[in-house]
Amino acid sequence: MASVAAAIEAEGALHRRERQSLAGLLNISFGFFGIQIGFALQNANMSRIFQSLGTSLDDLPALWVAAPLTGLLVQPVIGHLSDRTWLGRLGRRRPYFLAGALLAALALLIMPESPVLLVAAVMLWVLDASLNVSMEPFRAFVGDMLDKDQHAAGYGVQTAFIGAGAVVGSIFPWALEQLGVSNAAAAGAIPDSVRYAFWFGGAALLASVIWTVVSTREYSPDELARFDGVADAGEEAHVMRVLAARSDAACLGWIASGAAVVALVAATGLEKEVYLLGGLLAGYGLASLIAVRRARGGHGAGMLGHIVGDFAGMPPLMKRLALVQFFSWSALFIMWINTTPVVTGRFFGAVDAGSAAYQEGASWVDVLFATYNGVAAASALLLIPFLARRIGQARTHIFGLVCGAAGFASIFVVPNYHWLLLSQVGIGIAWSTILAMPYAILASALPQRKLGIYMGLFNVFVVVPQLLVATVMGSITKYFFPTEPVWTMAFAAATMLVAAAAMTRVKTA
């Protein structure tokens, strides 16, 4: 067996992926430019849309729950399926890029025309599901198309496109206002500046994804096997062993934990959205129990078994990075939900979503979000590669996270809203390392044949903190500082520092 493995490894060494030029790197990730325009429009404007349609500050986290919950369910499934897809000339990952882009463009067209809050909430769910369908395979696509020595460059270019797309998506409503498009709206209506920006975003998203689809050629499964020097590693057998090692008691423990959370919420009167956390714990336990029982009954692992087994059997490096993701994305989601009420209330003195001051403050949030994303794009191309070569990928990520914590903390001391631009510099540096370093580290360490499912599972640790923030943070805000949402930024700074501390446990070659 050892000689066979050595022969396979030797053969793999003779076959390498084509080294991509700058143009090739740009083509591989150009679709992410449009996807991030969609995410930026969503992140910067959905709280504004919800408040314009009549929701209160206390209810904002509940309305945002649909987005991360969708990612939690969609990404592992899409990762598993894309690992096993091959549609000839259309390829392996590109069918998912295209399908998701079509649905997301449709959601962006309908979203600003929402007549009532319920329609807007449903459209947020559709938009986030569609963006996740497109986004998840893009992470694995870089690993598919590039050898290890180009992973850092590939994810750096992808991060630059994420930053550039977010700048365009964040700034567009404000830019339209400067060009004379109305930023005012009657009660219960969406300003024209936001409506037109969403329509532009849908067109840009679809066009950029189509560019990547037509300008790239994916490697076939046989080619990938030759490149990576691996034969069939007995994936089914490995998953079955992991499932066999799980006890019914462990599965039931997850279910019991979920039930305990539900009981706690009922007994203490916490926000009803916290029930979702109990449901997720119980749901994971039930899914694990079903997968284990099916495996023992000789039915094979199936998709559910592979997802449960791969999640339970994550490599140690991935587990350590998952903890970093959990805390860093908690901070980001606190920012996305609360920046609009923080800026409009603290710096513009506006709490009425129909007032001119509120609309001015909300437009300034678009400028702030464009700023941190612009900093991230520049950092991903200039600062981060330089630091990674000098001090390593792990230390570079620690540096970025500390910069992010400083950016959040500075919001408490800046004298006026113009100085918030300086706060965005630290947040932008953190954003660039969050988007590049963990994925570059993982893509070089994980088995390529399962890169899709592992990237999808890794994003569980992007989604779960968002769910926690959208549920628990609402209760904290309501009970401790209902009229001072700026204190949520203190939580963001603290969790970013915890992420930096967790990153010290990640060791790379």
Short mmCIF file of C-alpha atoms in Angstrom, two decimals:
data_model
loop_
_atom_site.label_atom_id
_atom_site.label_comp_id
_atom_site.label_asym_id
_atom_site.label_seq_id
_atom_site.Cartn_x
_atom_site.Cartn_y
_atom_site.Cartn_z
CA MET A 1 0.00 0.00 0.00
CA ALA A 2 2.82 2.39 0.86
CA SER A 3 4.43 1.86 -2.53
CA VAL A 4 1.13 2.55 -4.30
CA ALA A 5 0.66 5.75 -2.32
CA ALA A 6 4.24 6.80 -3.10
CA ALA A 7 3.69 6.14 -6.81
CA ILE A 8 0.51 8.20 -6.78
CA GLU A 9 2.30 11.03 -4.99
CA ALA A 10 5.16 10.93 -7.49
CA GLU A 11 2.73 11.03 -10.39
CA GLY A 12 0.97 14.00 -8.81
CA ALA A 13 4.24 15.87 -8.58
CA LEU A 14 4.59 15.64 -12.35
CA HIS A 15 1.19 17.22 -12.93
CA ARG A 16 0.60 20.77 -11.80
CA ARG A 17 -2.17 23.21 -12.44
CA GLU A 18 -1.43 25.91 -14.96
CA ARG A 19 0.15 28.85 -13.15
CA GLN A 20 -2.30 31.70 -13.42
CA SER A 21 -1.31 35.16 -14.58
CA LEU A 22 -2.84 38.23 -12.97
CA ALA A 23 -5.55 38.17 -15.64
CA GLY A 24 -6.30 34.53 -14.79
CA LEU A 25 -6.54 35.32 -11.07
CA LEU A 26 -8.89 38.19 -11.85
CA ASN A 27 -11.13 36.01 -14.02
CA ILE A 28 -11.38 33.30 -11.35
CA SER A 29 -12.73 35.70 -8.72
CA PHE A 30 -14.45 38.41 -10.78
CA GLY A 31 -17.86 36.94 -10.03
CA PHE A 32 -17.29 37.65 -6.35
CA PHE A 33 -17.26 41.36 -7.24
CA GLY A 34 -20.94 41.21 -8.15
CA ILE A 35 -21.85 38.87 -5.30
CA GLN A 36 -20.36 41.34 -2.83
CA ILE A 37 -22.28 44.21 -4.39
CA GLY A 38 -25.39 42.25 -3.46
CA PHE A 39 -24.19 41.57 0.09
CA ALA A 40 -23.15 45.21 0.56
CA LEU A 41 -26.52 46.53 -0.53
CA GLN A 42 -28.15 44.06 1.84
CA ASN A 43 -25.88 44.83 4.81
CA ALA A 44 -25.99 48.62 4.49
CA ASN A 45 -29.66 49.06 3.62
CA MET A 46 -31.82 46.27 5.04
CA SER A 47 -32.09 47.85 8.51
CA ARG A 48 -33.03 51.08 6.74
CA ILE A 49 -35.67 49.31 4.63
CA PHE A 50 -37.08 47.47 7.64
CA GLN A 51 -37.29 50.67 9.69
CA SER A 52 -38.84 52.56 6.77
CA LEU A 53 -41.53 49.88 6.54
CA GLY A 54 -42.36 50.27 10.20
CA THR A 55 -40.22 47.97 12.33
CA SER A 56 -38.70 49.18 15.60
CA LEU A 57 -35.05 49.07 16.70
CA ASP A 58 -35.84 46.19 19.10
CA ASP A 59 -37.21 44.06 16.26
CA LEU A 60 -34.30 44.52 13.83
CA PRO A 61 -32.26 41.50 15.03
CA ALA A 62 -35.26 39.18 14.63
CA LEU A 63 -35.74 40.24 11.01
CA TRP A 64 -32.05 39.63 10.30
CA VAL A 65 -32.23 36.04 11.60
CA ALA A 66 -33.42 34.68 8.26
CA ALA A 67 -30.17 35.61 6.49
CA PRO A 68 -27.64 33.71 8.63
CA LEU A 69 -30.03 30.79 9.15
CA THR A 70 -30.25 30.41 5.38
CA GLY A 71 -26.45 30.36 5.10
CA LEU A 72 -26.23 27.75 7.83
CA LEU A 73 -28.51 25.40 5.91
CA VAL A 74 -27.46 26.18 2.36
CA GLN A 75 -23.67 26.29 2.42
CA PRO A 76 -22.86 22.74 3.61
CA VAL A 77 -25.43 21.31 1.18
CA ILE A 78 -24.06 23.31 -1.76
CA GLY A 79 -20.49 22.42 -0.78
CA HIS A 80 -21.33 18.70 -0.67
CA LEU A 81 -23.19 18.82 -3.99
CA SER A 82 -20.55 20.87 -5.81
CA ASP A 83 -17.82 18.41 -4.78
CA ARG A 84 -19.82 15.75 -6.64
CA THR A 85 -21.03 17.76 -9.64
CA TRP A 86 -19.57 17.59 -13.11
CA LEU A 87 -21.62 18.99 -16.00
CA GLY A 88 -19.05 18.74 -18.76
CA ARG A 89 -18.22 22.13 -20.26
CA LEU A 90 -20.21 23.95 -17.58
CA GLY A 91 -18.01 22.33 -14.96
CA ARG A 92 -18.19 21.67 -11.25
CA ARG A 93 -18.66 24.94 -9.34
CA ARG A 94 -19.87 27.24 -12.12
CA PRO A 95 -23.43 25.82 -12.34
CA TYR A 96 -23.97 26.99 -8.77
CA PHE A 97 -22.45 30.42 -9.47
CA LEU A 98 -24.91 30.93 -12.29
CA ALA A 99 -28.06 29.58 -10.62
CA GLY A 100 -27.48 31.62 -7.48
CA ALA A 101 -26.75 34.80 -9.46
CA LEU A 102 -30.00 34.53 -11.43
CA LEU A 103 -32.08 34.14 -8.28
CA ALA A 104 -30.21 36.90 -6.41
CA ALA A 105 -30.66 39.35 -9.30
CA LEU A 106 -34.40 38.66 -9.22
CA ALA A 107 -34.54 39.24 -5.45
CA LEU A 108 -32.65 42.55 -5.79
CA LEU A 109 -35.18 43.64 -8.42
CA ILE A 110 -38.16 42.90 -6.15
CA MET A 111 -36.74 43.90 -2.75
CA PRO A 112 -37.10 47.71 -2.93
CA GLU A 113 -40.64 47.37 -4.25
CA SER A 114 -41.75 45.55 -1.09
CA PRO A 115 -45.11 47.03 -0.10
CA VAL A 116 -45.06 45.67 3.47
CA LEU A 117 -42.56 44.38 6.01
CA LEU A 118 -43.40 40.72 5.43
CA VAL A 119 -42.51 40.92 1.74
CA ALA A 120 -39.19 42.60 2.55
CA ALA A 121 -38.38 39.88 5.11
CA VAL A 122 -39.17 37.11 2.60
CA MET A 123 -37.06 38.82 -0.06
CA LEU A 124 -34.16 39.05 2.40
CA TRP A 125 -34.40 35.29 2.85
CA VAL A 126 -34.48 34.66 -0.91
CA LEU A 127 -31.61 37.08 -1.53
CA ASP A 128 -29.39 35.59 1.16
CA ALA A 129 -30.10 32.02 0.05
CA SER A 130 -29.24 32.89 -3.54
CA LEU A 131 -26.07 34.77 -2.63
CA ASN A 132 -24.96 31.80 -0.54
CA VAL A 133 -25.55 29.41 -3.43
CA SER A 134 -23.22 31.51 -5.58
CA MET A 135 -20.69 32.42 -2.90
CA GLU A 136 -19.90 29.06 -1.27
CA PRO A 137 -18.44 27.36 -4.36
CA PHE A 138 -16.27 30.41 -5.10
CA ARG A 139 -14.18 29.68 -2.00
CA ALA A 140 -13.52 26.13 -3.20
CA PHE A 141 -13.08 27.33 -6.81
CA VAL A 142 -9.84 29.12 -5.92
CA GLY A 143 -8.50 25.91 -4.37
CA ASP A 144 -9.58 23.93 -7.44
CA MET A 145 -7.90 26.24 -9.91
CA LEU A 146 -4.63 27.08 -8.14
CA ASP A 147 -1.68 25.18 -6.73
CA LYS A 148 -0.75 25.80 -3.10
CA ASP A 149 1.92 28.34 -3.93
CA GLN A 150 -0.75 30.61 -5.44
CA HIS A 151 -3.43 30.18 -2.75
CA ALA A 152 -2.47 33.33 -0.84
CA ALA A 153 -2.45 35.36 -4.05
CA GLY A 154 -5.74 33.84 -5.19
CA TYR A 155 -7.58 34.60 -1.97
CA GLY A 156 -5.94 38.02 -1.85
CA VAL A 157 -7.37 38.88 -5.27
CA GLN A 158 -10.75 37.47 -4.19
CA THR A 159 -10.66 39.67 -1.08
CA ALA A 160 -9.81 42.69 -3.22
CA PHE A 161 -12.86 42.00 -5.37
CA ILE A 162 -14.97 41.57 -2.24
CA GLY A 163 -13.77 44.94 -1.01
CA ALA A 164 -14.27 46.63 -4.38
CA GLY A 165 -17.75 45.15 -4.79
CA ALA A 166 -18.68 46.22 -1.30
CA VAL A 167 -17.47 49.77 -1.99
CA VAL A 168 -19.65 49.97 -5.07
CA GLY A 169 -22.67 48.44 -3.33
CA SER A 170 -22.28 50.56 -0.20
CA ILE A 171 -21.63 53.89 -1.90
CA PHE A 172 -24.13 53.66 -4.74
CA PRO A 173 -27.23 54.98 -2.89
CA TRP A 174 -25.18 57.96 -1.63
CA ALA A 175 -23.68 58.55 -5.11
CA LEU A 176 -27.14 58.55 -6.68
CA GLU A 177 -28.23 61.15 -4.13
CA GLN A 178 -25.28 63.36 -5.12
CA LEU A 179 -26.43 63.05 -8.73
CA GLY A 180 -29.87 64.35 -7.83
CA VAL A 181 -31.82 61.14 -7.21
CA SER A 182 -34.20 61.61 -4.31
CA ASN A 183 -33.12 60.24 -0.94
CA ALA A 184 -36.45 61.13 0.67
CA ALA A 185 -39.54 58.96 0.79
CA ALA A 186 -43.04 59.07 2.14
CA ALA A 187 -43.84 57.07 5.26
CA GLY A 188 -43.74 53.36 4.50
CA ALA A 189 -41.89 53.84 1.20
CA ILE A 190 -38.29 53.26 0.05
CA PRO A 191 -36.25 56.20 -1.33
CA ASP A 192 -35.50 56.18 -5.06
CA SER A 193 -31.77 56.23 -4.31
CA VAL A 194 -32.08 52.83 -2.61
CA ARG A 195 -34.46 51.38 -5.20
CA TYR A 196 -32.22 52.24 -8.15
CA ALA A 197 -29.13 51.00 -6.31
CA PHE A 198 -30.73 47.59 -5.78
CA TRP A 199 -31.64 47.32 -9.44
CA PHE A 200 -28.13 48.30 -10.51
CA GLY A 201 -26.73 45.73 -8.06
CA GLY A 202 -28.79 42.93 -9.57
CA ALA A 203 -27.53 43.70 -13.06
CA ALA A 204 -23.91 44.02 -11.92
CA LEU A 205 -24.08 40.76 -9.96
CA LEU A 206 -25.39 38.78 -12.90
CA ALA A 207 -22.92 40.30 -15.37
CA SER A 208 -19.87 39.66 -13.19
CA VAL A 209 -20.77 36.04 -12.47
CA ILE A 210 -21.38 35.40 -16.18
CA TRP A 211 -17.90 36.84 -16.85
CA THR A 212 -16.28 34.25 -14.58
CA VAL A 213 -18.40 31.45 -16.06
CA VAL A 214 -17.40 32.22 -19.65
CA SER A 215 -13.75 33.20 -19.00
CA THR A 216 -12.65 30.14 -17.00
CA ARG A 217 -12.36 26.42 -17.66
CA GLU A 218 -12.62 24.07 -14.71
CA TYR A 219 -10.42 21.03 -14.29
CA SER A 220 -12.18 17.68 -14.48
CA PRO A 221 -12.26 15.33 -11.46
CA ASP A 222 -9.60 13.13 -13.10
CA GLU A 223 -7.31 16.11 -13.65
CA LEU A 224 -7.74 17.25 -10.06
CA ALA A 225 -6.88 13.77 -8.82
CA ARG A 226 -3.65 13.83 -10.85
CA PHE A 227 -2.74 17.33 -9.67
CA ASP A 228 -3.13 16.49 -5.99
CA GLY A 229 -1.48 13.09 -6.16
CA VAL A 230 -4.31 11.24 -4.44
CA ALA A 231 -6.45 8.32 -5.40
CA ASP A 232 -9.89 7.50 -4.00
CA ALA A 233 -9.27 7.89 -0.30
CA GLY A 234 -12.26 5.85 0.75
CA GLU A 235 -14.36 8.84 1.71
CA GLU A 236 -17.48 6.77 2.29
CA ALA A 237 -15.63 4.38 4.58
CA HIS A 238 -14.09 7.27 6.54
CA VAL A 239 -17.47 8.94 7.07
CA MET A 240 -19.01 5.63 8.11
CA ARG A 241 -16.26 5.16 10.71
CA VAL A 242 -16.90 8.64 12.13
CA LEU A 243 -20.62 7.97 12.33
CA ALA A 244 -20.09 4.57 13.93
CA ALA A 245 -17.98 6.21 16.64
CA ARG A 246 -20.82 8.56 17.61
CA SER A 247 -23.07 7.29 20.38
CA ASP A 248 -26.80 7.75 20.63
CA ALA A 249 -26.16 9.42 23.98
CA ALA A 250 -24.12 12.17 22.34
CA CYS A 251 -26.87 12.82 19.79
CA LEU A 252 -29.51 12.87 22.49
CA GLY A 253 -27.31 15.25 24.46
CA TRP A 254 -27.57 17.83 21.67
CA ILE A 255 -31.34 17.40 21.60
CA ALA A 256 -31.52 17.78 25.38
CA SER A 257 -29.38 20.93 25.20
CA GLY A 258 -31.78 22.42 22.69
CA ALA A 259 -34.74 21.58 24.88
CA ALA A 260 -32.98 23.18 27.87
CA VAL A 261 -32.47 26.43 25.94
CA VAL A 262 -36.15 26.49 24.97
CA ALA A 263 -37.16 25.91 28.60
CA LEU A 264 -34.79 28.65 29.78
CA VAL A 265 -36.24 31.17 27.33
CA ALA A 266 -39.78 30.30 28.43
CA ALA A 267 -38.88 30.60 32.11
CA THR A 268 -36.91 33.86 31.93
CA GLY A 269 -38.88 35.74 29.29
CA LEU A 270 -35.97 36.29 26.93
CA GLU A 271 -36.63 37.47 23.39
CA LYS A 272 -38.62 34.88 21.44
CA GLU A 273 -35.93 34.75 18.75
CA VAL A 274 -33.67 32.92 21.22
CA TYR A 275 -35.94 29.91 20.76
CA LEU A 276 -34.15 29.51 17.44
CA LEU A 277 -30.91 28.63 19.21
CA GLY A 278 -32.61 25.79 21.03
CA GLY A 279 -34.12 24.62 17.78
CA LEU A 280 -30.73 24.57 16.08
CA LEU A 281 -29.12 22.53 18.85
CA ALA A 282 -31.95 20.04 18.86
CA GLY A 283 -31.99 19.94 15.06
CA TYR A 284 -28.29 19.08 14.90
CA GLY A 285 -28.79 16.33 17.47
CA LEU A 286 -31.73 14.90 15.53
CA ALA A 287 -29.81 15.05 12.22
CA SER A 288 -26.87 13.27 13.88
CA LEU A 289 -29.13 10.59 15.32
CA ILE A 290 -30.76 9.94 11.94
CA ALA A 291 -27.39 9.76 10.18
CA VAL A 292 -25.95 7.40 12.79
CA ARG A 293 -28.98 5.10 12.71
CA ARG A 294 -28.97 5.00 8.89
CA ALA A 295 -25.28 4.12 8.84
CA ARG A 296 -25.77 1.34 11.37
CA GLY A 297 -28.69 0.01 9.35
CA GLY A 298 -26.49 -0.42 6.28
CA HIS A 299 -28.09 2.39 4.25
CA GLY A 300 -24.83 4.21 3.58
CA ALA A 301 -23.90 7.71 4.65
CA GLY A 302 -25.87 9.74 2.11
CA MET A 303 -25.65 13.53 1.99
CA LEU A 304 -26.83 13.94 5.58
CA GLY A 305 -24.29 11.41 6.82
CA HIS A 306 -21.45 13.08 4.93
CA ILE A 307 -22.34 16.51 6.32
CA VAL A 308 -22.69 15.22 9.90
CA GLY A 309 -19.61 12.99 9.63
CA ASP A 310 -17.38 15.64 8.09
CA PHE A 311 -18.52 18.18 10.67
CA ALA A 312 -17.79 15.79 13.53
CA GLY A 313 -14.46 14.76 11.99
CA MET A 314 -13.02 18.19 11.14
CA PRO A 315 -9.21 18.36 11.11
CA PRO A 316 -7.69 19.99 14.24
CA LEU A 317 -6.44 23.03 12.29
CA MET A 318 -9.94 23.68 11.01
CA LYS A 319 -11.38 23.46 14.53
CA ARG A 320 -8.95 26.08 15.80
CA LEU A 321 -9.70 28.39 12.90
CA ALA A 322 -13.42 27.83 13.45
CA LEU A 323 -13.14 29.37 16.91
CA VAL A 324 -11.42 32.41 15.42
CA GLN A 325 -14.18 32.71 12.82
CA PHE A 326 -16.84 32.49 15.49
CA PHE A 327 -15.62 35.52 17.42
CA SER A 328 -14.48 37.66 14.49
CA TRP A 329 -17.79 37.28 12.64
CA SER A 330 -19.73 37.98 15.84
CA ALA A 331 -18.10 41.41 15.85
CA LEU A 332 -18.87 41.98 12.18
CA PHE A 333 -22.53 41.11 12.52
CA ILE A 334 -22.89 43.41 15.53
CA MET A 335 -21.55 46.16 13.29
CA TRP A 336 -23.84 45.40 10.34
CA ILE A 337 -27.00 45.35 12.43
CA ASN A 338 -26.24 48.33 14.66
CA THR A 339 -24.19 50.84 12.67
CA THR A 340 -27.24 52.56 11.18
CA PRO A 341 -29.00 53.18 14.52
CA VAL A 342 -25.66 54.08 16.18
CA VAL A 343 -24.73 56.67 13.56
CA THR A 344 -28.20 58.14 13.06
CA GLY A 345 -28.85 58.34 16.81
CA ARG A 346 -25.46 59.29 18.29
CA PHE A 347 -24.09 61.54 15.55
CA PHE A 348 -27.23 62.87 13.79
CA GLY A 349 -29.63 62.91 16.74
CA ALA A 350 -32.32 61.09 14.76
CA VAL A 351 -34.48 58.15 15.82
CA ASP A 352 -37.42 58.74 13.46
CA ALA A 353 -36.79 56.78 10.25
CA GLY A 354 -38.95 59.26 8.34
CA SER A 355 -36.90 62.33 9.27
CA ALA A 356 -34.43 64.06 6.98
CA ALA A 357 -31.70 63.74 9.61
CA TYR A 358 -32.18 59.97 9.77
CA GLN A 359 -31.93 59.65 5.99
CA GLU A 360 -28.76 61.78 5.99
CA GLY A 361 -27.23 59.60 8.71
CA ALA A 362 -28.24 56.41 6.94
CA SER A 363 -26.58 57.65 3.76
CA TRP A 364 -23.41 58.39 5.75
CA VAL A 365 -23.42 54.75 6.87
CA ASP A 366 -23.18 53.83 3.18
CA VAL A 367 -20.05 56.02 2.98
CA LEU A 368 -18.58 54.37 6.09
CA PHE A 369 -19.20 50.88 4.77
CA ALA A 370 -17.68 51.83 1.43
CA THR A 371 -14.63 53.17 3.28
CA TYR A 372 -13.85 50.04 5.28
CA ASN A 373 -14.37 47.91 2.19
CA GLY A 374 -12.11 50.15 0.14
CA VAL A 375 -9.44 49.88 2.82
CA ALA A 376 -9.89 46.10 2.77
CA ALA A 377 -9.42 45.97 -1.01
CA ALA A 378 -6.20 48.00 -0.84
CA SER A 379 -4.98 46.07 2.20
CA ALA A 380 -5.59 42.71 0.49
CA LEU A 381 -3.40 43.68 -2.45
CA LEU A 382 -0.68 45.71 -0.72
CA LEU A 383 -0.41 45.33 3.05
CA ILE A 384 -1.56 41.77 3.77
CA PRO A 385 0.68 39.94 1.20
CA PHE A 386 3.68 41.93 2.49
CA LEU A 387 2.94 41.04 6.12
CA ALA A 388 2.19 37.40 5.29
CA ARG A 389 5.62 37.02 3.69
CA ARG A 390 7.36 38.71 6.61
CA ILE A 391 5.57 37.39 9.69
CA GLY A 392 3.40 34.54 8.39
CA GLN A 393 -0.29 34.14 7.72
CA ALA A 394 -1.33 33.48 11.33
CA ARG A 395 0.43 36.55 12.77
CA THR A 396 -0.90 38.66 9.92
CA HIS A 397 -4.44 37.66 10.87
CA ILE A 398 -3.77 38.49 14.53
CA PHE A 399 -2.57 41.94 13.49
CA GLY A 400 -5.71 42.51 11.44
CA LEU A 401 -8.04 41.46 14.25
CA VAL A 402 -6.35 43.81 16.71
CA CYS A 403 -6.72 46.65 14.19
CA GLY A 404 -10.43 45.83 13.97
CA ALA A 405 -10.85 45.97 17.74
CA ALA A 406 -9.17 49.38 17.78
CA GLY A 407 -11.50 50.60 15.04
CA PHE A 408 -14.63 49.60 16.97
CA ALA A 409 -13.33 51.09 20.22
CA SER A 410 -12.53 54.41 18.54
CA ILE A 411 -16.23 55.02 17.83
CA PHE A 412 -16.59 56.01 21.48
CA VAL A 413 -14.02 58.81 21.28
CA VAL A 414 -14.33 60.40 17.82
CA PRO A 415 -15.67 63.97 18.08
CA ASN A 416 -18.05 63.91 15.09
CA TYR A 417 -19.30 61.68 12.29
CA HIS A 418 -16.53 62.69 9.86
CA TRP A 419 -13.94 61.11 12.16
CA LEU A 420 -15.75 57.79 11.85
CA LEU A 421 -13.88 57.42 8.56
CA LEU A 422 -10.72 56.88 10.60
CA SER A 423 -12.43 54.13 12.59
CA GLN A 424 -13.12 52.34 9.33
CA VAL A 425 -9.41 52.00 8.56
CA GLY A 426 -8.88 49.53 11.40
CA ILE A 427 -12.10 47.70 10.58
CA GLY A 428 -11.10 47.50 6.92
CA ILE A 429 -7.71 45.94 7.72
CA ALA A 430 -9.47 43.37 9.90
CA TRP A 431 -11.97 42.67 7.13
CA SER A 432 -9.17 41.99 4.64
CA THR A 433 -7.47 39.42 6.86
CA ILE A 434 -10.77 37.78 7.86
CA LEU A 435 -11.63 37.25 4.20
CA ALA A 436 -8.21 36.04 3.07
CA MET A 437 -6.07 34.42 5.74
CA PRO A 438 -8.34 31.63 7.10
CA TYR A 439 -9.23 30.45 3.61
CA ALA A 440 -5.65 30.52 2.36
CA ILE A 441 -4.56 28.49 5.41
CA LEU A 442 -7.39 25.98 4.96
CA ALA A 443 -7.07 25.55 1.18
CA SER A 444 -3.43 24.53 1.60
CA ALA A 445 -4.19 22.08 4.42
CA LEU A 446 -7.48 20.38 3.47
CA PRO A 447 -7.95 17.48 1.01
CA GLN A 448 -8.92 19.02 -2.32
CA ARG A 449 -11.49 16.33 -3.12
CA LYS A 450 -13.58 17.58 -0.17
CA LEU A 451 -12.79 21.27 -0.39
CA GLY A 452 -16.39 22.23 -1.14
CA ILE A 453 -17.95 20.51 1.85
CA TYR A 454 -15.20 21.66 4.22
CA MET A 455 -15.53 25.28 3.05
CA GLY A 456 -19.28 25.00 3.50
CA LEU A 457 -18.90 23.59 7.01
CA PHE A 458 -16.31 26.23 7.84
CA ASN A 459 -18.88 28.87 7.03
CA VAL A 460 -21.12 27.40 9.71
CA PHE A 461 -18.80 29.32 12.04
CA VAL A 462 -19.56 32.47 10.09
CA VAL A 463 -23.30 31.88 10.37
CA VAL A 464 -23.73 30.64 13.95
CA PRO A 465 -22.31 33.82 15.52
CA GLN A 466 -24.64 35.85 13.33
CA LEU A 467 -27.58 33.88 14.68
CA LEU A 468 -26.37 34.42 18.24
CA VAL A 469 -25.95 38.15 17.67
CA ALA A 470 -29.35 38.44 16.00
CA THR A 471 -31.03 36.69 18.94
CA VAL A 472 -29.06 37.20 22.15
CA MET A 473 -27.74 40.67 21.27
CA GLY A 474 -31.28 41.94 20.85
CA SER A 475 -32.08 40.91 24.42
CA ILE A 476 -28.87 42.49 25.76
CA THR A 477 -29.54 45.75 23.92
CA LYS A 478 -33.14 45.90 25.09
CA TYR A 479 -32.45 45.29 28.77
CA PHE A 480 -29.15 47.09 29.36
CA PHE A 481 -29.02 50.04 26.95
CA PRO A 482 -32.28 50.31 24.98
CA THR A 483 -31.62 53.93 23.97
CA GLU A 484 -27.82 53.71 23.56
CA PRO A 485 -27.02 51.14 20.85
CA VAL A 486 -23.47 52.52 20.63
CA TRP A 487 -22.53 50.13 23.47
CA THR A 488 -22.92 47.26 21.03
CA MET A 489 -19.64 48.48 19.52
CA ALA A 490 -17.91 47.75 22.83
CA PHE A 491 -19.05 44.14 22.46
CA ALA A 492 -17.70 44.15 18.91
CA ALA A 493 -14.26 45.38 20.05
CA ALA A 494 -14.10 42.80 22.85
CA THR A 495 -15.06 39.84 20.66
CA MET A 496 -12.52 40.89 18.03
CA LEU A 497 -9.81 40.79 20.70
CA VAL A 498 -10.96 37.33 21.78
CA ALA A 499 -10.65 36.22 18.14
CA ALA A 500 -7.07 37.54 18.06
CA ALA A 501 -6.26 35.57 21.21
CA ALA A 502 -7.78 32.41 19.70
CA MET A 503 -5.67 32.89 16.58
CA THR A 504 -2.49 32.51 18.62
CA ARG A 505 -3.35 28.77 18.88
CA VAL A 506 -3.30 28.35 15.08
CA LYS A 507 0.05 27.09 13.86
CA THR A 508 0.91 27.04 10.15
CA ALA A 509 3.81 25.52 8.31
#
